[in-house]
Amino acid sequence: MATISVPALPSVEAAESTSAARLNWLRAGLLGANDGIVSVAAVVVGVAGAGASVGPVLAAGGAALVGGAVSMALGEYVSVSGARDAQRTGQTARAARRATDAAQSDDIAAAYRAIGVSEDTARTIADELGRPEVRERWIAAEEQAAEDDVVSPWRAAWVSAATFTVGGLLPFLATLLVPESVRVAVIVVAVLLALAATGTTGAVLGGAPRGRAALRVVIGGAAALTATWVAGTLLGAHGI
């Protein structure tokens, strides 16, 4: 016997879905910005550590900014396209099952009785849901709600590229505007402060502890900058 689920209230479900989708986009944007900040800063600091002048440092930072944004966009497009295809395949299968399940009046009544609805009321609901016009509208509404949840791969690509670019502009502009004598120090401080801000914002959106989330991001960024600085310094010392 097929498993029957009790239909949820569309208005509540839609509101929750919209809110969750917005939070997911915000979190994805913050992740893209974090990637841009760390990736571009790591390249800039590494090249500066090798002893390069401002020209090569800016060229490397610009290349990292453009290449990283394109890479993020392509990666998100491919990833979301695959997820969307799988999601739509699952929606088609679920819609077919709902069309079959909706005609099983006894099972629908049993599902409502299982959550405490009286026998008479459960039977009335099952009979109403079994009417062809009601069944068609119910299935159409659920299919539309499911379709609204499908993420656009193009939108995901543009959001990732844009947020990466915004984040990456911070260390790039610091390299361009700050005197060479204090360039690395200013970039490191600016990057760590920016990461602390994005980590805190992400924690607020996700309802997680702010200090712990910010600390994780700052430590990760500091480790990346340290690693690239050491690598650049060693390569520069050996004349590579």
mmCIF file of C-alpha atoms in Angstrom:
data_model
loop_
_atom_site.group_PDB
_atom_site.id
_atom_site.type_symbol
_atom_site.label_atom_id
_atom_site.label_comp_id
_atom_site.label_asym_id
_atom_site.label_seq_id
_atom_site.Cartn_x
_atom_site.Cartn_y
_atom_site.Cartn_z
ATOM 1 C CA MET A 1 0.000 0.000 0.000
ATOM 2 C CA ALA A 2 1.338 3.438 -0.915
ATOM 3 C CA THR A 3 2.304 5.831 1.840
ATOM 4 C CA ILE A 4 -0.006 8.838 2.057
ATOM 5 C CA SER A 5 1.185 12.134 3.485
ATOM 6 C CA VAL A 6 -1.071 14.797 4.928
ATOM 7 C CA PRO A 7 -0.959 17.889 2.693
ATOM 8 C CA ALA A 8 0.617 20.943 4.302
ATOM 9 C CA LEU A 9 -0.851 24.417 4.227
ATOM 10 C CA PRO A 10 0.447 26.056 1.006
ATOM 11 C CA SER A 11 0.616 29.589 2.403
ATOM 12 C CA VAL A 12 2.734 28.595 5.395
ATOM 13 C CA GLU A 13 4.906 26.294 3.299
ATOM 14 C CA ALA A 14 5.494 28.988 0.681
ATOM 15 C CA ALA A 15 6.412 31.611 3.276
ATOM 16 C CA GLU A 16 8.893 29.281 4.961
ATOM 17 C CA SER A 17 10.369 28.277 1.597
ATOM 18 C CA THR A 18 10.815 31.906 0.539
ATOM 19 C CA SER A 19 12.489 32.831 3.819
ATOM 20 C CA ALA A 20 14.827 29.827 3.667
ATOM 21 C CA ALA A 21 15.712 30.579 0.047
ATOM 22 C CA ARG A 22 16.654 34.160 0.906
ATOM 23 C CA LEU A 23 18.841 33.041 3.784
ATOM 24 C CA ASN A 24 20.531 30.478 1.548
ATOM 25 C CA TRP A 25 21.298 33.143 -1.051
ATOM 26 C CA LEU A 26 22.692 35.461 1.628
ATOM 27 C CA ARG A 27 24.882 32.724 3.045
ATOM 28 C CA ALA A 28 26.061 31.787 -0.461
ATOM 29 C CA GLY A 29 26.920 35.431 -1.061
ATOM 30 C CA LEU A 30 28.945 35.608 2.142
ATOM 31 C CA LEU A 31 30.838 32.446 1.200
ATOM 32 C CA GLY A 32 31.615 33.911 -2.209
ATOM 33 C CA ALA A 33 32.878 37.110 -0.609
ATOM 34 C CA ASN A 34 35.040 35.119 1.822
ATOM 35 C CA ASP A 35 36.555 33.179 -1.067
ATOM 36 C CA GLY A 36 37.293 36.396 -2.929
ATOM 37 C CA ILE A 37 38.897 38.042 0.103
ATOM 38 C CA VAL A 38 41.126 35.086 0.977
ATOM 39 C CA SER A 39 42.012 33.974 -2.564
ATOM 40 C CA VAL A 40 43.066 37.362 -3.900
ATOM 41 C CA ALA A 41 44.778 38.378 -0.650
ATOM 42 C CA ALA A 42 46.727 35.115 -0.566
ATOM 43 C CA VAL A 43 48.017 35.651 -4.106
ATOM 44 C CA VAL A 44 48.913 39.279 -3.440
ATOM 45 C CA VAL A 45 50.686 38.507 -0.173
ATOM 46 C CA GLY A 46 52.520 35.556 -1.694
ATOM 47 C CA VAL A 47 53.816 37.557 -4.651
ATOM 48 C CA ALA A 48 54.743 40.479 -2.392
ATOM 49 C CA GLY A 49 56.567 38.043 -0.110
ATOM 50 C CA ALA A 50 58.691 37.000 -3.062
ATOM 51 C CA GLY A 51 59.945 40.583 -3.250
ATOM 52 C CA ALA A 52 58.058 41.649 -6.356
ATOM 53 C CA SER A 53 57.425 45.306 -7.072
ATOM 54 C CA VAL A 54 53.947 46.826 -7.139
ATOM 55 C CA GLY A 55 53.441 46.108 -10.856
ATOM 56 C CA PRO A 56 53.752 42.307 -10.686
ATOM 57 C CA VAL A 57 51.787 42.240 -7.432
ATOM 58 C CA LEU A 58 48.905 44.138 -9.033
ATOM 59 C CA ALA A 59 49.069 41.939 -12.141
ATOM 60 C CA ALA A 60 48.907 38.793 -10.019
ATOM 61 C CA GLY A 61 46.092 40.222 -7.902
ATOM 62 C CA GLY A 62 44.116 41.232 -10.978
ATOM 63 C CA ALA A 63 44.566 37.823 -12.561
ATOM 64 C CA ALA A 64 43.454 36.138 -9.328
ATOM 65 C CA LEU A 65 40.420 38.411 -9.148
ATOM 66 C CA VAL A 66 39.250 37.750 -12.708
ATOM 67 C CA GLY A 67 40.189 34.070 -12.802
ATOM 68 C CA GLY A 68 38.647 33.394 -9.402
ATOM 69 C CA ALA A 69 35.368 35.081 -10.327
ATOM 70 C CA VAL A 70 35.101 33.107 -13.570
ATOM 71 C CA SER A 71 36.009 29.881 -11.792
ATOM 72 C CA MET A 72 33.399 30.481 -9.096
ATOM 73 C CA ALA A 73 30.740 31.200 -11.703
ATOM 74 C CA LEU A 74 31.531 28.078 -13.733
ATOM 75 C CA GLY A 75 31.706 25.897 -10.644
ATOM 76 C CA GLU A 76 28.357 27.117 -9.332
ATOM 77 C CA TYR A 77 26.707 26.790 -12.733
ATOM 78 C CA VAL A 78 27.798 23.171 -13.144
ATOM 79 C CA SER A 79 26.985 22.255 -9.547
ATOM 80 C CA VAL A 80 23.556 23.885 -9.447
ATOM 81 C CA SER A 81 22.637 22.572 -12.912
ATOM 82 C CA GLY A 82 23.275 19.019 -11.736
ATOM 83 C CA ALA A 83 21.331 19.571 -8.532
ATOM 84 C CA ARG A 84 18.433 21.147 -10.451
ATOM 85 C CA ASP A 85 18.224 18.210 -12.858
ATOM 86 C CA ALA A 86 18.121 15.759 -9.965
ATOM 87 C CA GLN A 87 15.555 17.879 -8.135
ATOM 88 C CA ARG A 88 13.230 18.071 -11.132
ATOM 89 C CA THR A 89 13.517 14.336 -11.720
ATOM 90 C CA GLY A 90 12.470 13.766 -8.129
ATOM 91 C CA GLN A 91 9.586 16.238 -8.479
ATOM 92 C CA THR A 92 8.255 14.383 -11.513
ATOM 93 C CA ALA A 93 8.321 11.087 -9.657
ATOM 94 C CA ARG A 94 6.647 12.601 -6.583
ATOM 95 C CA ALA A 95 3.946 14.229 -8.715
ATOM 96 C CA ALA A 96 3.145 10.872 -10.300
ATOM 97 C CA ARG A 97 2.902 9.242 -6.892
ATOM 98 C CA ARG A 98 0.654 12.009 -5.575
ATOM 99 C CA ALA A 99 -1.674 11.604 -8.541
ATOM 100 C CA THR A 100 -2.005 7.915 -7.716
ATOM 101 C CA ASP A 101 -2.178 8.369 -3.936
ATOM 102 C CA ALA A 102 -4.854 11.036 -4.105
ATOM 103 C CA ALA A 103 -7.317 8.535 -5.554
ATOM 104 C CA GLN A 104 -6.922 6.196 -2.559
ATOM 105 C CA SER A 105 -9.636 7.528 -0.292
ATOM 106 C CA ASP A 106 -9.159 4.943 2.479
ATOM 107 C CA ASP A 107 -5.454 5.674 2.778
ATOM 108 C CA ILE A 108 -6.027 9.432 2.911
ATOM 109 C CA ALA A 109 -8.612 9.008 5.642
ATOM 110 C CA ALA A 110 -6.214 6.772 7.587
ATOM 111 C CA ALA A 111 -3.459 9.392 7.320
ATOM 112 C CA TYR A 112 -5.725 12.014 8.879
ATOM 113 C CA ARG A 113 -6.953 9.652 11.572
ATOM 114 C CA ALA A 114 -3.318 8.967 12.473
ATOM 115 C CA ILE A 115 -2.842 12.617 13.444
ATOM 116 C CA GLY A 116 -5.964 12.700 15.606
ATOM 117 C CA VAL A 117 -8.717 13.718 13.196
ATOM 118 C CA SER A 118 -12.060 12.088 13.951
ATOM 119 C CA GLU A 119 -13.366 9.283 11.741
ATOM 120 C CA ASP A 120 -16.191 11.334 10.208
ATOM 121 C CA THR A 121 -14.005 14.359 9.521
ATOM 122 C CA ALA A 122 -11.182 12.232 8.100
ATOM 123 C CA ARG A 123 -13.611 10.485 5.769
ATOM 124 C CA THR A 124 -15.089 13.830 4.649
ATOM 125 C CA ILE A 125 -11.621 15.231 3.929
ATOM 126 C CA ALA A 126 -10.648 12.100 1.998
ATOM 127 C CA ASP A 127 -13.789 12.261 -0.092
ATOM 128 C CA GLU A 128 -13.229 15.948 -0.859
ATOM 129 C CA LEU A 129 -9.589 15.421 -1.791
ATOM 130 C CA GLY A 130 -10.607 12.541 -4.016
ATOM 131 C CA ARG A 131 -12.749 14.773 -6.216
ATOM 132 C CA PRO A 132 -11.034 15.171 -9.628
ATOM 133 C CA GLU A 133 -11.063 18.978 -9.629
ATOM 134 C CA VAL A 134 -9.674 19.192 -6.092
ATOM 135 C CA ARG A 135 -7.014 16.580 -6.820
ATOM 136 C CA GLU A 136 -5.852 18.427 -9.934
ATOM 137 C CA ARG A 137 -5.578 21.748 -8.114
ATOM 138 C CA TRP A 138 -3.762 20.178 -5.180
ATOM 139 C CA ILE A 139 -1.197 18.510 -7.426
ATOM 140 C CA ALA A 140 -0.755 21.686 -9.505
ATOM 141 C CA ALA A 141 -0.179 23.790 -6.372
ATOM 142 C CA GLU A 142 2.421 21.383 -5.014
ATOM 143 C CA GLU A 143 4.191 21.181 -8.370
ATOM 144 C CA GLN A 144 4.334 24.982 -8.566
ATOM 145 C CA ALA A 145 5.726 25.235 -5.034
ATOM 146 C CA ALA A 146 8.352 22.629 -5.871
ATOM 147 C CA GLU A 147 9.243 24.443 -9.099
ATOM 148 C CA ASP A 148 9.732 27.685 -7.162
ATOM 149 C CA ASP A 149 12.332 25.907 -5.033
ATOM 150 C CA VAL A 150 14.460 25.018 -8.070
ATOM 151 C CA VAL A 151 17.523 27.248 -8.094
ATOM 152 C CA SER A 152 18.553 28.939 -11.336
ATOM 153 C CA PRO A 153 22.116 27.929 -12.272
ATOM 154 C CA TRP A 154 22.626 31.225 -14.103
ATOM 155 C CA ARG A 155 21.579 33.185 -11.037
ATOM 156 C CA ALA A 156 23.859 31.097 -8.834
ATOM 157 C CA ALA A 157 26.747 31.711 -11.236
ATOM 158 C CA TRP A 158 26.255 35.479 -11.295
ATOM 159 C CA VAL A 159 25.829 35.728 -7.530
ATOM 160 C CA SER A 160 29.019 33.731 -6.933
ATOM 161 C CA ALA A 161 31.030 35.755 -9.442
ATOM 162 C CA ALA A 162 29.739 39.072 -8.113
ATOM 163 C CA THR A 163 30.328 38.318 -4.444
ATOM 164 C CA PHE A 164 33.774 36.889 -5.173
ATOM 165 C CA THR A 165 34.643 40.061 -7.062
ATOM 166 C CA VAL A 166 33.390 42.328 -4.278
ATOM 167 C CA GLY A 167 35.399 40.412 -1.700
ATOM 168 C CA GLY A 168 38.508 40.258 -3.864
ATOM 169 C CA LEU A 169 38.476 43.993 -4.506
ATOM 170 C CA LEU A 170 39.427 44.657 -0.872
ATOM 171 C CA PRO A 171 42.983 43.266 -0.995
ATOM 172 C CA PHE A 172 43.385 44.393 -4.606
ATOM 173 C CA LEU A 173 42.559 48.019 -3.773
ATOM 174 C CA ALA A 174 44.722 47.851 -0.661
ATOM 175 C CA THR A 175 47.620 46.806 -2.852
ATOM 176 C CA LEU A 176 46.936 49.667 -5.239
ATOM 177 C CA LEU A 177 46.480 52.424 -2.662
ATOM 178 C CA VAL A 178 48.765 51.545 0.254
ATOM 179 C CA PRO A 179 52.501 52.418 0.306
ATOM 180 C CA GLU A 180 54.797 49.487 -0.404
ATOM 181 C CA SER A 181 56.486 49.658 2.986
ATOM 182 C CA VAL A 182 53.289 48.776 4.853
ATOM 183 C CA ARG A 183 51.384 47.016 2.063
ATOM 184 C CA VAL A 184 51.437 43.477 3.430
ATOM 185 C CA ALA A 185 50.617 44.527 6.982
ATOM 186 C CA VAL A 186 47.659 46.650 5.862
ATOM 187 C CA ILE A 187 46.341 43.884 3.608
ATOM 188 C CA VAL A 188 46.543 41.312 6.412
ATOM 189 C CA VAL A 189 44.751 43.563 8.910
ATOM 190 C CA ALA A 190 42.060 44.588 6.407
ATOM 191 C CA VAL A 191 41.476 40.994 5.334
ATOM 192 C CA LEU A 192 41.190 39.655 8.878
ATOM 193 C CA LEU A 193 38.759 42.423 9.847
ATOM 194 C CA ALA A 194 36.665 41.751 6.747
ATOM 195 C CA LEU A 195 36.628 38.023 7.465
ATOM 196 C CA ALA A 196 35.565 38.673 11.042
ATOM 197 C CA ALA A 197 32.681 40.778 9.729
ATOM 198 C CA THR A 198 31.519 38.184 7.194
ATOM 199 C CA GLY A 199 31.892 35.374 9.718
ATOM 200 C CA THR A 200 29.795 37.270 12.248
ATOM 201 C CA THR A 201 27.153 38.086 9.649
ATOM 202 C CA GLY A 202 26.937 34.457 8.584
ATOM 203 C CA ALA A 203 26.533 33.380 12.199
ATOM 204 C CA VAL A 204 23.708 35.880 12.717
ATOM 205 C CA LEU A 205 21.904 34.598 9.614
ATOM 206 C CA GLY A 206 22.340 30.993 10.669
ATOM 207 C CA GLY A 207 21.608 31.514 14.357
ATOM 208 C CA ALA A 208 25.056 30.223 15.378
ATOM 209 C CA PRO A 209 27.406 31.640 18.058
ATOM 210 C CA ARG A 210 28.993 34.755 16.584
ATOM 211 C CA GLY A 211 32.393 34.654 18.251
ATOM 212 C CA ARG A 212 33.116 31.050 17.344
ATOM 213 C CA ALA A 213 32.048 31.514 13.720
ATOM 214 C CA ALA A 214 34.103 34.681 13.282
ATOM 215 C CA LEU A 215 37.132 33.086 14.936
ATOM 216 C CA ARG A 216 37.033 30.090 12.598
ATOM 217 C CA VAL A 217 37.008 32.303 9.526
ATOM 218 C CA VAL A 218 39.754 34.591 10.847
ATOM 219 C CA ILE A 219 42.015 31.671 11.778
ATOM 220 C CA GLY A 220 41.509 30.082 8.359
ATOM 221 C CA GLY A 221 42.278 33.346 6.581
ATOM 222 C CA ALA A 222 45.353 33.971 8.722
ATOM 223 C CA ALA A 223 46.615 30.465 7.967
ATOM 224 C CA ALA A 224 46.150 30.979 4.220
ATOM 225 C CA LEU A 225 47.963 34.320 4.252
ATOM 226 C CA THR A 226 50.796 32.923 6.353
ATOM 227 C CA ALA A 227 51.244 29.923 4.072
ATOM 228 C CA THR A 228 51.372 31.999 0.884
ATOM 229 C CA TRP A 229 53.684 34.587 2.472
ATOM 230 C CA VAL A 230 56.122 31.872 3.557
ATOM 231 C CA ALA A 231 55.940 30.187 0.154
ATOM 232 C CA GLY A 232 56.531 33.478 -1.658
ATOM 233 C CA THR A 233 59.398 34.420 0.640
ATOM 234 C CA LEU A 234 61.120 31.074 0.147
ATOM 235 C CA LEU A 235 60.711 31.169 -3.608
ATOM 236 C CA GLY A 236 61.928 34.758 -3.734
ATOM 237 C CA ALA A 237 64.975 33.926 -1.585
ATOM 238 C CA HIS A 238 65.994 31.218 -4.048
ATOM 239 C CA GLY A 239 65.530 33.483 -7.035
ATOM 240 C CA ILE A 240 62.673 31.485 -8.539
#
